[in-house]
Amino acid sequence: MKSSDIKQFLGLNALRLCMAVVLLILFVIFYDIISKGAGKISWAFLSQPPRNGMTEGGIFPAIVGTFCVTVITAVFAIPFGVGCAIYLNEYAKDSWITRAIRMAIRNLSGVPSIVYGLFGVVLFVNMMQFGTCILSAGLTLGLMTLPWTITASEEALKSIPNAYREGSLALGATKWQAIRTNVLPYAVPGMLTGSILGLARAAGETAPILFTGAAFSLPILPSSVKDQFMALPYHLYIMSTQHQAIVKVRPIAYGTALVLIALVFFMNFGAVVLRYHLRKQKKD
Amino acid sequence: MEQGRKMVEVMNFNFFYGHAQCLKNISFDIAAHQVTSIIGPSGCGKSTFLRCLNRMNDLIPSARMEGSIKIDGQDISAPGLDVVSLRKKVGMVFQKPNPFPKSIFDNVAYGLRINGTVDKHIGDKVEESLKNAVLWDEVKSRLHESALSLSGGQQQRLCVARALAIAPEIVLMDEPASALDPVATAKLEELIIRLKQKYTIIIVTHNMQQAARISDMTAFFMQGDLVEFGLTNQIFTRPKKQITEEYITGRFG
């Protein structure tokens, strides 16, 4: 074998090894959670509240709580994110200020989630007097998701050919008409996909909701956005580290982890399906 | 007939991208109801000039103009000008066919709808525009199919129809046939000659034979200067300037 062939062989297999290690880790995590959690999944587990000091029963309130808080997050993060993206991509002139704004947004997505959590306590819980509740937690997660929705929406807008804008302007459209009728409709699939991915990430976060509204255990479901709530990631954290009968509740922790992973997976999967359908619709 | 009326009057017009001057002291008049070709080698400023006429260059942040261009007596380089109404009056067809990813019908109706035409008139106007663009017979049975399903030549005629729908007085065409095959090009050229009865056509073209075939007047641009402007026939048979002759005989460019 020539030395160039050997290098080729080694290089390729080194890359394969990297891939295999990553897949192996992923597989181990999934295997562990599914093998230990699947047995716990039942209709009762999904539809009942915890009982007997959270050693029995299900996780229904945590599912409802995570759902509610994610809705608040979406209602806040998607309109503001899309709005910012439209401004940045369509209206803002390319100057050092807009470049600085963009860089700040990129950096925000790297801020640790506990920092958002504490910021949420100061801003929403204390200053704005919302208290610890779904609203505060949802808005905190919304802040955390904003950089994602802005970036995803901006990428979606960038992918729309300039010919659509020019073609529309040349027909006597105002800038806003051109954007609204001939840019936004085609950018929606990309915007939605990016936003859902951001939301899926938010739904799995613990730190931002820890001090802003998630409760250890609640006997009843929240009845308004000003109520505290149980959430899947926080419930998982409690069941695996904070509970007094930690070994006894381990299956519940695994079951919760599995539900959480499934939820995030379905959201991501839903985003892909949605994008596929919207794209297909536009082409027809 | 208002033939011979001055539609566009260009006076000492300069155009800059940042510090680079792209058009230098251009002055000439374009008559109504004629086809005027603008020819010249790449980078001579011909497309830039065309895009000044409907202020499309406004989209470029560093663009700046000096001097005046009057369309129908109105100075369009004035800062306070209503660009939207200018663009309704001065339609444009781009180099690459750019149908929107909508139905054929919706493409033509697009300009009507954003200009607030009431729905019941839209159908008639779409039909009329498609007929004017000699596309009606080819698409009348499939108006609600995607415009992207049309051939390149049909797409370009659709873009012409779309521009005509909002009843402009001038139609600008920026190398409209450069992406088309010879048959589609011939159809488009035929259409352009027909259109001059109703509209004033200004066309930028790389193709000198095309300019000779379809235009009444020809302007030769080079490196930002208007070298020569006159009757197409005269420019192509008895150019006044040496450099014009060298260009049209293919010695450079």
mmCIF file of C-alpha atoms in Angstrom, chain B residues 53-179:
data_model
loop_
_atom_site.group_PDB
_atom_site.id
_atom_site.type_symbol
_atom_site.label_atom_id
_atom_site.label_comp_id
_atom_site.label_asym_id
_atom_site.label_seq_id
_atom_site.Cartn_x
_atom_site.Cartn_y
_atom_site.Cartn_z
ATOM 1 C CA LEU B 53 -35.593 55.425 -14.112
ATOM 2 C CA ASN B 54 -37.797 53.651 -11.572
ATOM 3 C CA ARG B 55 -35.519 54.420 -8.647
ATOM 4 C CA MET B 56 -34.717 50.753 -8.043
ATOM 5 C CA ASN B 57 -31.220 51.830 -7.060
ATOM 6 C CA ASP B 58 -32.725 53.303 -3.911
ATOM 7 C CA LEU B 59 -32.353 49.826 -2.467
ATOM 8 C CA ILE B 60 -28.578 50.193 -2.532
ATOM 9 C CA PRO B 61 -27.502 52.104 0.567
ATOM 10 C CA SER B 62 -24.490 53.923 -0.905
ATOM 11 C CA ALA B 63 -26.204 54.988 -4.141
ATOM 12 C CA ARG B 64 -26.370 58.702 -4.912
ATOM 13 C CA MET B 65 -27.586 60.698 -7.904
ATOM 14 C CA GLU B 66 -26.969 64.174 -9.292
ATOM 15 C CA GLY B 67 -28.562 66.092 -12.130
ATOM 16 C CA SER B 68 -32.070 65.434 -13.274
ATOM 17 C CA ILE B 69 -34.247 62.847 -14.956
ATOM 18 C CA LYS B 70 -37.706 64.037 -15.875
ATOM 19 C CA ILE B 71 -40.423 61.562 -16.706
ATOM 20 C CA ASP B 72 -43.477 63.187 -18.221
ATOM 21 C CA GLY B 73 -42.093 66.514 -17.036
ATOM 22 C CA GLN B 74 -41.678 65.418 -13.434
ATOM 23 C CA ASP B 75 -38.207 65.274 -11.877
ATOM 24 C CA ILE B 76 -37.837 61.781 -10.458
ATOM 25 C CA SER B 77 -34.520 62.379 -8.758
ATOM 26 C CA ALA B 78 -36.104 64.897 -6.408
ATOM 27 C CA PRO B 79 -35.737 63.623 -2.835
ATOM 28 C CA GLY B 80 -39.397 64.004 -1.891
ATOM 29 C CA LEU B 81 -40.722 62.118 -4.901
ATOM 30 C CA ASP B 82 -43.351 59.420 -4.296
ATOM 31 C CA VAL B 83 -41.389 56.375 -5.422
ATOM 32 C CA VAL B 84 -44.405 54.089 -5.235
ATOM 33 C CA SER B 85 -46.432 56.092 -7.744
ATOM 34 C CA LEU B 86 -43.349 56.460 -9.953
ATOM 35 C CA ARG B 87 -43.009 52.687 -10.078
ATOM 36 C CA LYS B 88 -46.641 52.286 -11.037
ATOM 37 C CA LYS B 89 -45.967 54.540 -13.972
ATOM 38 C CA VAL B 90 -42.622 52.972 -14.877
ATOM 39 C CA GLY B 91 -42.888 49.196 -14.941
ATOM 40 C CA MET B 92 -39.941 46.853 -15.066
ATOM 41 C CA VAL B 93 -39.091 43.429 -16.428
ATOM 42 C CA PHE B 94 -35.957 41.885 -14.995
ATOM 43 C CA GLN B 95 -33.101 39.991 -16.562
ATOM 44 C CA LYS B 96 -33.995 36.671 -15.036
ATOM 45 C CA PRO B 97 -37.707 35.828 -15.218
ATOM 46 C CA ASN B 98 -38.915 36.271 -11.638
ATOM 47 C CA PRO B 99 -42.453 34.943 -11.438
ATOM 48 C CA PHE B 100 -43.623 34.768 -7.846
ATOM 49 C CA PRO B 101 -44.329 31.265 -6.565
ATOM 50 C CA LYS B 102 -48.054 31.818 -6.955
ATOM 51 C CA SER B 103 -50.542 30.866 -9.619
ATOM 52 C CA ILE B 104 -50.368 32.450 -13.073
ATOM 53 C CA PHE B 105 -53.503 34.418 -12.279
ATOM 54 C CA ASP B 106 -52.203 35.638 -8.926
ATOM 55 C CA ASN B 107 -48.951 36.771 -10.486
ATOM 56 C CA VAL B 108 -50.722 39.103 -12.881
ATOM 57 C CA ALA B 109 -53.218 40.136 -10.211
ATOM 58 C CA TYR B 110 -50.443 40.895 -7.735
ATOM 59 C CA GLY B 111 -49.862 44.525 -8.722
ATOM 60 C CA LEU B 112 -53.605 45.128 -9.049
ATOM 61 C CA ARG B 113 -54.302 43.796 -5.582
ATOM 62 C CA ILE B 114 -51.602 45.785 -3.810
ATOM 63 C CA ASN B 115 -52.867 48.862 -5.591
ATOM 64 C CA GLY B 116 -56.330 48.215 -4.247
ATOM 65 C CA THR B 117 -58.180 47.224 -7.422
ATOM 66 C CA VAL B 118 -61.596 45.830 -6.478
ATOM 67 C CA ASP B 119 -61.884 42.093 -6.932
ATOM 68 C CA LYS B 120 -64.573 42.079 -9.609
ATOM 69 C CA HIS B 121 -62.361 44.021 -12.040
ATOM 70 C CA ILE B 122 -59.274 41.907 -11.472
ATOM 71 C CA GLY B 123 -60.329 38.989 -13.669
ATOM 72 C CA ASP B 124 -60.879 41.192 -16.715
ATOM 73 C CA LYS B 125 -57.645 43.055 -16.224
ATOM 74 C CA VAL B 126 -55.668 39.854 -15.824
ATOM 75 C CA GLU B 127 -57.128 38.541 -19.076
ATOM 76 C CA GLU B 128 -56.424 41.801 -20.876
ATOM 77 C CA SER B 129 -52.832 41.910 -19.612
ATOM 78 C CA LEU B 130 -52.163 38.326 -20.595
ATOM 79 C CA LYS B 131 -53.573 39.063 -24.043
ATOM 80 C CA ASN B 132 -51.381 42.130 -24.340
ATOM 81 C CA ALA B 133 -48.390 39.992 -23.445
ATOM 82 C CA VAL B 134 -49.458 37.385 -26.053
ATOM 83 C CA LEU B 135 -49.618 34.699 -23.414
ATOM 84 C CA TRP B 136 -53.370 34.292 -22.992
ATOM 85 C CA ASP B 137 -53.877 31.463 -25.476
ATOM 86 C CA GLU B 138 -51.127 29.426 -23.900
ATOM 87 C CA VAL B 139 -52.320 29.768 -20.321
ATOM 88 C CA LYS B 140 -56.063 30.444 -20.388
ATOM 89 C CA SER B 141 -56.904 26.862 -19.505
ATOM 90 C CA ARG B 142 -54.539 26.726 -16.537
ATOM 91 C CA LEU B 143 -54.626 30.126 -14.909
ATOM 92 C CA HIS B 144 -54.597 28.615 -11.461
ATOM 93 C CA GLU B 145 -51.533 26.477 -11.936
ATOM 94 C CA SER B 146 -48.222 27.594 -10.498
ATOM 95 C CA ALA B 147 -46.373 30.180 -12.565
ATOM 96 C CA LEU B 148 -43.239 28.154 -11.958
ATOM 97 C CA SER B 149 -44.630 25.410 -14.204
ATOM 98 C CA LEU B 150 -44.286 27.679 -17.252
ATOM 99 C CA SER B 151 -41.281 27.572 -19.567
ATOM 100 C CA GLY B 152 -38.632 30.290 -19.263
ATOM 101 C CA GLY B 153 -40.005 32.234 -22.208
ATOM 102 C CA GLN B 154 -43.563 32.002 -20.911
ATOM 103 C CA GLN B 155 -42.385 33.093 -17.479
ATOM 104 C CA GLN B 156 -40.781 36.179 -18.966
ATOM 105 C CA ARG B 157 -43.937 37.055 -20.914
ATOM 106 C CA LEU B 158 -45.854 36.516 -17.678
ATOM 107 C CA CYS B 159 -43.555 39.070 -16.049
ATOM 108 C CA VAL B 160 -44.368 41.428 -18.925
ATOM 109 C CA ALA B 161 -48.093 40.815 -18.373
ATOM 110 C CA ARG B 162 -47.649 41.433 -14.670
ATOM 111 C CA ALA B 163 -45.937 44.742 -15.393
ATOM 112 C CA LEU B 164 -48.629 45.747 -17.931
ATOM 113 C CA ALA B 165 -51.477 44.944 -15.548
ATOM 114 C CA ILE B 166 -50.973 48.096 -13.504
ATOM 115 C CA ALA B 167 -51.097 50.216 -16.675
ATOM 116 C CA PRO B 168 -47.647 51.795 -16.731
ATOM 117 C CA GLU B 169 -46.640 54.348 -19.355
ATOM 118 C CA ILE B 170 -43.076 53.149 -19.606
ATOM 119 C CA VAL B 171 -41.822 49.577 -19.494
ATOM 120 C CA LEU B 172 -38.159 49.065 -18.615
ATOM 121 C CA MET B 173 -36.574 45.807 -19.665
ATOM 122 C CA ASP B 174 -33.219 44.728 -18.326
ATOM 123 C CA GLU B 175 -31.799 42.179 -20.779
ATOM 124 C CA PRO B 176 -35.141 40.381 -20.779
ATOM 125 C CA ALA B 177 -34.093 37.736 -23.296
ATOM 126 C CA SER B 178 -30.689 36.839 -21.921
ATOM 127 C CA ALA B 179 -31.985 33.708 -20.208
#
